[in-house]
CSV table of N, CA and C in Angstrom, one decimal:
chain,number,residue,atom,x,y,z
A,48,UNK,N,-13.7,-5.1,20.1
A,48,UNK,CA,-14.4,-4.8,19.5
A,48,UNK,C,-15.5,-4.2,20.2
A,49,UNK,N,-16.3,-3.2,19.2
A,49,UNK,CA,-17.2,-2.4,20.3
A,49,UNK,C,-18.8,-3.1,19.8
A,50,UNK,N,-19.3,-3.0,21.0
A,50,UNK,CA,-20.4,-3.3,21.6
A,50,UNK,C,-21.5,-2.9,20.6
A,51,UNK,N,-22.3,-3.5,19.9
A,51,UNK,CA,-23.5,-2.2,19.7
A,51,UNK,C,-25.1,-2.7,20.7
A,52,UNK,N,-25.4,-1.5,20.5
A,52,UNK,CA,-26.4,-0.9,21.3
A,52,UNK,C,-27.5,-0.3,20.4
A,53,UNK,N,-28.9,-1.4,20.8
A,53,UNK,CA,-30.0,-0.6,20.1
A,53,UNK,C,-30.7,-0.2,20.4
A,54,UNK,N,-31.8,0.3,20.0
A,54,UNK,CA,-33.2,1.6,20.3
A,54,UNK,C,-33.8,0.6,21.0
A,55,UNK,N,-33.7,-0.4,21.1
A,55,UNK,CA,-34.7,-1.4,21.7
A,55,UNK,C,-34.0,-1.5,22.9
A,56,UNK,N,-32.5,-1.7,23.3
A,56,UNK,CA,-31.5,-1.6,24.3
A,56,UNK,C,-31.6,-0.5,25.0
A,57,UNK,N,-32.0,0.6,24.9
A,57,UNK,CA,-31.9,2.7,25.5
A,57,UNK,C,-33.4,2.5,26.0
A,58,UNK,N,-34.1,2.0,25.4
A,58,UNK,CA,-35.6,2.0,25.5
A,58,UNK,C,-35.5,1.2,27.1
A,59,UNK,N,-35.5,-0.7,27.0
A,59,UNK,CA,-35.3,-0.9,28.1
A,59,UNK,C,-34.7,-0.4,29.5
A,60,UNK,N,-33.4,0.3,29.1
A,60,UNK,CA,-32.9,0.7,30.4
A,60,UNK,C,-33.6,1.9,30.5
A,61,UNK,N,-33.8,2.7,29.8
A,61,UNK,CA,-34.8,4.4,30.2
A,61,UNK,C,-36.2,4.0,31.1
A,62,UNK,N,-36.9,2.5,30.3
A,62,UNK,CA,-37.7,1.8,31.8
A,62,UNK,C,-37.7,1.5,32.4
A,63,UNK,N,-36.8,0.9,32.9
A,63,UNK,CA,-35.8,0.2,34.3
A,63,UNK,C,-35.9,1.2,35.1
A,64,UNK,N,-35.5,2.5,34.8
A,64,UNK,CA,-35.2,3.1,35.9
A,64,UNK,C,-36.4,4.2,36.1
A,65,UNK,N,-37.8,4.1,35.3
A,65,UNK,CA,-39.1,4.8,35.7
A,65,UNK,C,-39.9,3.9,36.4
A,66,UNK,N,-40.6,4.7,36.9
A,66,UNK,CA,-42.1,3.4,37.2
A,66,UNK,C,-42.9,4.3,36.9
A,67,UNK,N,-43.8,3.8,35.2
A,67,UNK,CA,-45.2,4.0,34.4
A,67,UNK,C,-46.4,4.5,35.0
A,68,UNK,N,-46.5,5.1,34.4
A,68,UNK,CA,-47.9,5.6,35.0
A,68,UNK,C,-48.8,5.1,33.7
A,69,UNK,N,-50.3,4.1,34.6
A,69,UNK,CA,-51.0,3.6,33.4
A,69,UNK,C,-51.8,4.5,33.3
A,70,UNK,N,-52.6,4.9,32.0
A,70,UNK,CA,-53.3,6.0,32.1
A,70,UNK,C,-54.4,5.8,33.1
A,71,UNK,N,-54.9,5.1,32.8
A,71,UNK,CA,-55.9,5.0,34.3
A,71,UNK,C,-55.8,5.5,35.3
A,72,UNK,N,-54.5,6.1,35.7
A,72,UNK,CA,-53.8,6.5,36.8
A,72,UNK,C,-53.7,7.8,36.8
A,73,UNK,N,-53.7,8.5,35.2
A,73,UNK,CA,-53.3,10.0,35.0
A,73,UNK,C,-54.1,10.9,35.9
A,74,UNK,N,-55.6,10.6,35.7
A,74,UNK,CA,-56.3,11.7,36.7
A,74,UNK,C,-55.7,12.0,38.0
A,75,UNK,N,-55.9,10.8,38.4
A,75,UNK,CA,-55.5,10.7,40.0
A,75,UNK,C,-54.0,11.9,40.9
A,76,UNK,N,-53.1,11.5,39.6
A,76,UNK,CA,-51.9,12.5,39.9
A,76,UNK,C,-52.2,13.7,39.3
A,77,UNK,N,-52.9,14.0,38.2
A,77,UNK,CA,-53.4,15.3,38.1
A,77,UNK,C,-54.2,15.8,39.6
A,78,UNK,N,-54.7,15.6,39.9
A,78,UNK,CA,-55.5,15.8,40.9
A,78,UNK,C,-54.8,15.9,42.3
A,79,UNK,N,-53.5,15.3,42.6
A,79,UNK,CA,-52.9,15.8,43.3
A,79,UNK,C,-51.2,16.5,43.2
A,80,UNK,N,-51.3,17.2,41.4
A,80,UNK,CA,-50.8,18.6,41.8
A,80,UNK,C,-49.3,18.3,40.5
A,81,UNK,N,-49.9,16.8,39.7
A,81,UNK,CA,-48.5,16.1,38.9
A,81,UNK,C,-49.5,16.9,37.5
A,82,UNK,N,-48.2,17.6,36.9
A,82,UNK,CA,-48.1,18.1,35.5
A,82,UNK,C,-47.8,16.8,34.5
A,83,UNK,N,-49.0,17.5,33.7
A,83,UNK,CA,-48.9,16.1,32.2
A,83,UNK,C,-48.3,17.4,31.2
A,84,UNK,N,-47.2,16.8,30.8
A,84,UNK,CA,-46.4,17.2,29.5
A,84,UNK,C,-46.7,16.3,27.7
A,85,UNK,N,-47.4,17.4,27.5
A,85,UNK,CA,-47.4,16.5,26.0
A,85,UNK,C,-46.0,16.7,25.3
A,86,UNK,N,-45.0,16.2,25.0
A,86,UNK,CA,-43.8,16.4,24.0
A,86,UNK,C,-44.0,16.0,22.2
A,87,UNK,N,-45.0,15.8,21.7
A,87,UNK,CA,-45.7,15.5,20.6
A,87,UNK,C,-45.4,17.1,20.0
A,88,UNK,N,-44.6,16.2,18.4
A,88,UNK,CA,-44.9,18.1,17.8
A,88,UNK,C,-46.3,18.6,17.3
A,89,UNK,N,-45.7,19.3,16.5
A,89,UNK,CA,-47.7,20.3,16.5
A,89,UNK,C,-48.5,19.7,15.2
A,90,UNK,N,-47.4,19.1,14.5
A,90,UNK,CA,-48.3,18.2,13.5
A,90,UNK,C,-48.9,17.0,14.0
A,91,UNK,N,-48.9,16.2,14.6
A,91,UNK,CA,-48.9,15.1,15.6
A,91,UNK,C,-50.0,15.3,15.7
A,92,UNK,N,-49.4,16.5,17.3
A,92,UNK,CA,-51.4,16.5,17.3
A,92,UNK,C,-52.2,17.3,16.9
A,93,UNK,N,-51.9,17.9,15.8
A,93,UNK,CA,-53.2,18.3,14.9
A,93,UNK,C,-54.0,17.2,14.2
A,94,UNK,N,-52.9,16.0,14.4
A,94,UNK,CA,-53.2,15.1,13.2
A,94,UNK,C,-53.9,13.6,13.9
A,95,UNK,N,-53.8,14.0,15.5
A,95,UNK,CA,-54.0,12.8,16.5
A,95,UNK,C,-55.0,13.4,17.6
A,96,UNK,N,-55.2,14.5,17.8
A,96,UNK,CA,-55.9,15.3,19.2
A,96,UNK,C,-55.2,15.9,20.0
A,97,UNK,N,-55.3,16.5,20.5
A,97,UNK,CA,-55.0,17.0,21.8
A,97,UNK,C,-55.3,16.6,23.6
A,98,UNK,N,-54.7,16.3,24.4
A,98,UNK,CA,-54.7,16.6,25.3
A,98,UNK,C,-55.0,17.4,26.4
A,99,UNK,N,-56.4,17.2,26.6
A,99,UNK,CA,-56.7,18.9,27.5
A,99,UNK,C,-56.2,19.2,28.6
A,100,UNK,N,-55.7,18.1,28.8
A,100,UNK,CA,-54.8,18.3,30.7
A,100,UNK,C,-53.8,18.6,30.4
A,101,UNK,N,-53.4,18.5,29.9
A,101,UNK,CA,-51.6,18.4,28.9
A,101,UNK,C,-50.8,20.0,28.8
A,102,UNK,N,-49.9,20.2,28.9
A,102,UNK,CA,-48.8,21.6,28.7
A,102,UNK,C,-48.1,21.0,27.4
A,103,UNK,N,-48.3,21.7,26.7
A,103,UNK,CA,-47.5,21.6,25.4
A,103,UNK,C,-45.9,21.8,25.3
A,104,UNK,N,-45.4,21.1,25.9
A,104,UNK,CA,-43.6,21.9,25.9
A,104,UNK,C,-42.7,20.2,24.3
A,105,UNK,N,-42.5,21.1,23.4
A,105,UNK,CA,-42.3,19.5,22.7
A,105,UNK,C,-40.7,19.0,22.8
A,106,UNK,N,-40.0,18.2,22.7
A,106,UNK,CA,-39.3,17.2,22.9
A,106,UNK,C,-38.1,17.7,23.2
A,107,UNK,N,-37.8,18.7,22.0
A,107,UNK,CA,-36.5,19.0,22.2
A,107,UNK,C,-35.9,20.4,23.1
A,108,UNK,N,-36.8,20.4,23.6
A,108,UNK,CA,-36.6,21.4,24.8
A,108,UNK,C,-36.9,21.0,26.2
A,109,UNK,N,-37.2,20.0,26.5
A,109,UNK,CA,-37.9,19.7,27.4
A,109,UNK,C,-37.5,19.4,29.0
A,110,UNK,N,-35.9,19.2,28.7
A,110,UNK,CA,-34.9,19.2,29.6
A,110,UNK,C,-34.9,21.3,30.0
A,111,UNK,N,-35.1,21.5,29.3
A,111,UNK,CA,-34.6,22.9,29.3
A,111,UNK,C,-35.3,24.0,30.2
A,112,UNK,N,-37.3,23.2,30.0
A,112,UNK,CA,-37.9,23.8,30.1
A,112,UNK,C,-38.5,23.5,31.6
A,113,UNK,N,-38.3,22.1,32.3
A,113,UNK,CA,-38.3,21.4,33.1
A,113,UNK,C,-37.5,21.5,34.1
A,114,UNK,N,-36.3,21.9,34.3
A,114,UNK,CA,-35.0,22.1,35.1
A,114,UNK,C,-34.9,22.9,35.7
A,115,UNK,N,-35.4,22.6,37.2
A,115,UNK,CA,-35.1,24.4,38.2
A,115,UNK,C,-34.3,24.9,38.0
A,116,UNK,N,-33.1,24.3,37.2
A,116,UNK,CA,-32.1,25.4,37.8
A,116,UNK,C,-31.6,26.2,36.4
A,117,UNK,N,-32.2,25.8,35.1
A,117,UNK,CA,-32.6,26.4,33.8
A,117,UNK,C,-33.0,27.8,33.5
A,118,UNK,N,-32.3,28.9,33.2
A,118,UNK,CA,-32.9,30.3,33.1
A,118,UNK,C,-33.9,30.4,32.1
A,119,UNK,N,-34.2,29.0,30.8
A,119,UNK,CA,-35.1,28.7,30.0
A,119,UNK,C,-36.6,27.5,30.2
A,120,UNK,N,-36.3,27.9,32.2
A,120,UNK,CA,-37.5,26.7,33.0
A,120,UNK,C,-38.9,27.5,32.4
A,121,UNK,N,-40.1,26.8,32.6
A,121,UNK,CA,-41.2,26.9,32.9
A,121,UNK,C,-42.0,27.4,34.5
A,122,UNK,N,-42.4,28.2,35.1
A,122,UNK,CA,-43.2,28.3,35.8
A,122,UNK,C,-43.2,27.3,36.7
A,123,UNK,N,-43.6,26.1,36.2
A,123,UNK,CA,-43.8,24.8,36.8
A,123,UNK,C,-42.7,24.4,37.4
A,124,UNK,N,-41.7,24.9,36.7
A,124,UNK,CA,-40.1,23.8,37.5
A,124,UNK,C,-39.7,24.6,38.8
A,125,UNK,N,-40.2,24.3,39.4
A,125,UNK,CA,-40.4,25.0,40.9
A,125,UNK,C,-39.0,24.5,41.9
A,126,UNK,N,-39.2,22.8,41.5
A,126,UNK,CA,-38.1,22.4,42.6
A,126,UNK,C,-37.9,20.9,42.0
A,127,UNK,N,-37.0,20.0,42.3
A,127,UNK,CA,-36.7,18.9,41.7
A,127,UNK,C,-37.6,17.7,42.4
A,128,UNK,N,-38.6,18.3,43.2
A,128,UNK,CA,-39.8,17.2,43.2
A,128,UNK,C,-41.2,17.0,42.7
A,129,UNK,N,-40.7,18.0,41.7
A,129,UNK,CA,-42.4,18.0,40.7
A,129,UNK,C,-42.2,16.7,40.4
A,130,UNK,N,-43.8,16.5,40.0
A,130,UNK,CA,-44.1,15.0,39.6
A,130,UNK,C,-44.5,15.2,37.7
A,131,UNK,N,-43.3,15.2,36.9
A,131,UNK,CA,-43.7,15.1,35.9
A,131,UNK,C,-44.1,14.0,35.1
A,132,UNK,N,-44.8,14.7,34.9
A,132,UNK,CA,-45.7,13.0,33.5
A,132,UNK,C,-45.4,13.2,32.2
A,133,UNK,N,-44.7,13.1,31.6
A,133,UNK,CA,-44.5,12.7,30.5
A,133,UNK,C,-45.4,12.0,29.3
A,134,UNK,N,-45.6,12.3,28.3
A,134,UNK,CA,-47.0,11.9,26.7
A,134,UNK,C,-46.2,12.3,25.7
A,135,UNK,N,-46.4,11.2,24.9
A,135,UNK,CA,-46.0,11.1,23.4
A,135,UNK,C,-47.0,10.4,23.2
A,136,UNK,N,-47.3,9.7,21.5
A,136,UNK,CA,-48.0,9.1,20.9
A,136,UNK,C,-48.3,7.7,21.3
A,137,UNK,N,-47.3,6.8,21.6
A,137,UNK,CA,-47.9,5.7,21.7
A,137,UNK,C,-47.1,4.8,23.3
A,138,UNK,N,-45.9,6.0,23.7
A,138,UNK,CA,-45.6,5.7,25.2
A,138,UNK,C,-44.1,5.3,25.1
A,139,UNK,N,-43.2,5.8,23.8
A,139,UNK,CA,-42.0,5.3,23.9
A,139,UNK,C,-41.1,6.4,24.1
A,140,UNK,N,-41.2,7.5,23.2
A,140,UNK,CA,-40.6,8.6,23.2
A,140,UNK,C,-40.4,8.9,24.6
A,141,UNK,N,-41.8,8.9,25.1
A,141,UNK,CA,-41.6,10.1,26.5
A,141,UNK,C,-40.6,9.2,27.3
A,142,UNK,N,-41.0,7.7,27.1
A,142,UNK,CA,-40.2,6.9,28.7
A,142,UNK,C,-38.6,7.1,28.4
A,143,UNK,N,-38.1,7.8,27.5
A,143,UNK,CA,-36.4,8.3,27.2
A,143,UNK,C,-36.8,9.6,27.1
A,144,UNK,N,-37.7,10.4,27.3
A,144,UNK,CA,-37.7,11.5,28.0
A,144,UNK,C,-37.6,11.7,29.6
A,145,UNK,N,-39.0,10.9,30.1
A,145,UNK,CA,-38.8,10.7,31.5
A,145,UNK,C,-37.7,10.5,32.3
A,146,UNK,N,-36.6,9.8,31.3
A,146,UNK,CA,-35.5,9.1,32.1
A,146,UNK,C,-34.6,10.2,32.0
A,147,UNK,N,-34.4,11.0,30.5
A,147,UNK,CA,-33.5,11.8,30.4
A,147,UNK,C,-34.2,13.1,31.9
A,148,UNK,N,-35.1,13.4,32.5
A,148,UNK,CA,-35.4,14.3,33.4
A,148,UNK,C,-35.0,13.7,34.4
A,149,UNK,N,-35.0,12.8,35.0
A,149,UNK,CA,-34.5,12.1,35.9
A,149,UNK,C,-33.3,11.9,36.0
A,150,UNK,N,-32.2,11.8,34.6
A,150,UNK,CA,-30.5,12.0,35.2
A,150,UNK,C,-30.9,13.4,34.9
A,151,UNK,N,-31.4,13.8,35.0
A,151,UNK,CA,-31.7,15.7,35.8
A,151,UNK,C,-31.5,16.3,37.0
A,152,UNK,N,-31.7,14.9,38.2
A,152,UNK,CA,-32.7,14.8,39.1
A,152,UNK,C,-33.7,14.8,39.4
A,153,UNK,N,-35.0,14.9,38.2
A,153,UNK,CA,-36.1,15.3,39.0
A,153,UNK,C,-36.6,13.3,38.5
A,154,UNK,N,-36.6,13.3,40.2
A,154,UNK,CA,-37.1,12.1,40.6
A,154,UNK,C,-37.8,11.3,40.5
A,155,UNK,N,-38.9,12.4,40.5
A,155,UNK,CA,-40.3,12.2,40.4
A,155,UNK,C,-41.2,12.1,38.7
A,156,UNK,N,-40.4,12.1,37.9
A,156,UNK,CA,-40.2,12.3,36.4
A,156,UNK,C,-41.0,10.7,36.0
A,157,UNK,N,-42.2,10.0,34.9
A,157,UNK,CA,-42.4,9.3,34.7
A,157,UNK,C,-43.3,9.7,33.0
A,158,UNK,N,-43.7,8.2,32.8
A,158,UNK,CA,-44.3,8.8,31.4
A,158,UNK,C,-45.4,7.8,31.6
A,159,UNK,N,-47.0,7.6,30.5
A,159,UNK,CA,-47.8,7.6,30.4
A,159,UNK,C,-47.3,5.9,29.1
A,160,UNK,N,-47.8,4.8,30.2
A,160,UNK,CA,-48.1,4.2,29.3
A,160,UNK,C,-49.0,3.8,28.3
A,161,UNK,N,-48.3,3.8,27.0
A,161,UNK,CA,-49.3,3.6,25.9
A,161,UNK,C,-49.8,4.4,25.3
A,162,UNK,N,-49.5,6.3,26.6
A,162,UNK,CA,-49.6,7.3,25.0
A,162,UNK,C,-50.6,7.8,25.4
A,163,UNK,N,-50.9,9.1,24.3
A,163,UNK,CA,-51.8,9.7,23.8
A,163,UNK,C,-53.2,8.5,23.6
A,164,UNK,N,-52.7,7.9,23.1
A,164,UNK,CA,-53.5,6.9,22.2
A,164,UNK,C,-54.5,6.7,24.1
A,165,UNK,N,-54.0,5.8,24.6
A,165,UNK,CA,-54.4,5.4,26.1
A,165,UNK,C,-55.5,6.1,26.4
A,166,UNK,N,-54.5,7.6,26.7
A,166,UNK,CA,-55.5,8.7,27.4
A,166,UNK,C,-56.7,8.5,26.6
A,167,UNK,N,-56.6,8.9,25.4
A,167,UNK,CA,-58.1,9.0,24.3
A,167,UNK,C,-59.2,8.0,24.3
A,168,UNK,N,-58.3,6.5,24.8
A,168,UNK,CA,-59.6,5.8,24.7
A,168,UNK,C,-60.2,5.5,26.1
A,169,UNK,N,-59.6,6.0,26.8
A,169,UNK,CA,-60.6,6.3,27.7
A,169,UNK,C,-61.5,7.4,28.1
A,170,UNK,N,-61.3,8.6,27.1
A,170,UNK,CA,-62.6,9.8,27.1
A,170,UNK,C,-63.9,8.9,26.1
């Protein structure tokens, strides 16, 4: 019999591997050199607002842009010690994305609990 896995199972496993960041601590992390990455699609950013401290990398290319070994990396992807903080709208997709970055050896990758909505509520 094939064991059924749900998205809730996948999300729980991803979150078990990452040390998630409360929105209140993002500013301190950025001041210490972390990079906030907004992975929301353009339409969602237009509807819900921008995150002024974030760079934009849509989810479908995140691993290629952040992997220091990739030919498609961004300039900030200098090594595996970069502190990537991934941001989505509510903090679900970002957990999966941060776990994917950790699978690439980007061991300091995390996401924001509550996502863009939690950060926007602080402003």
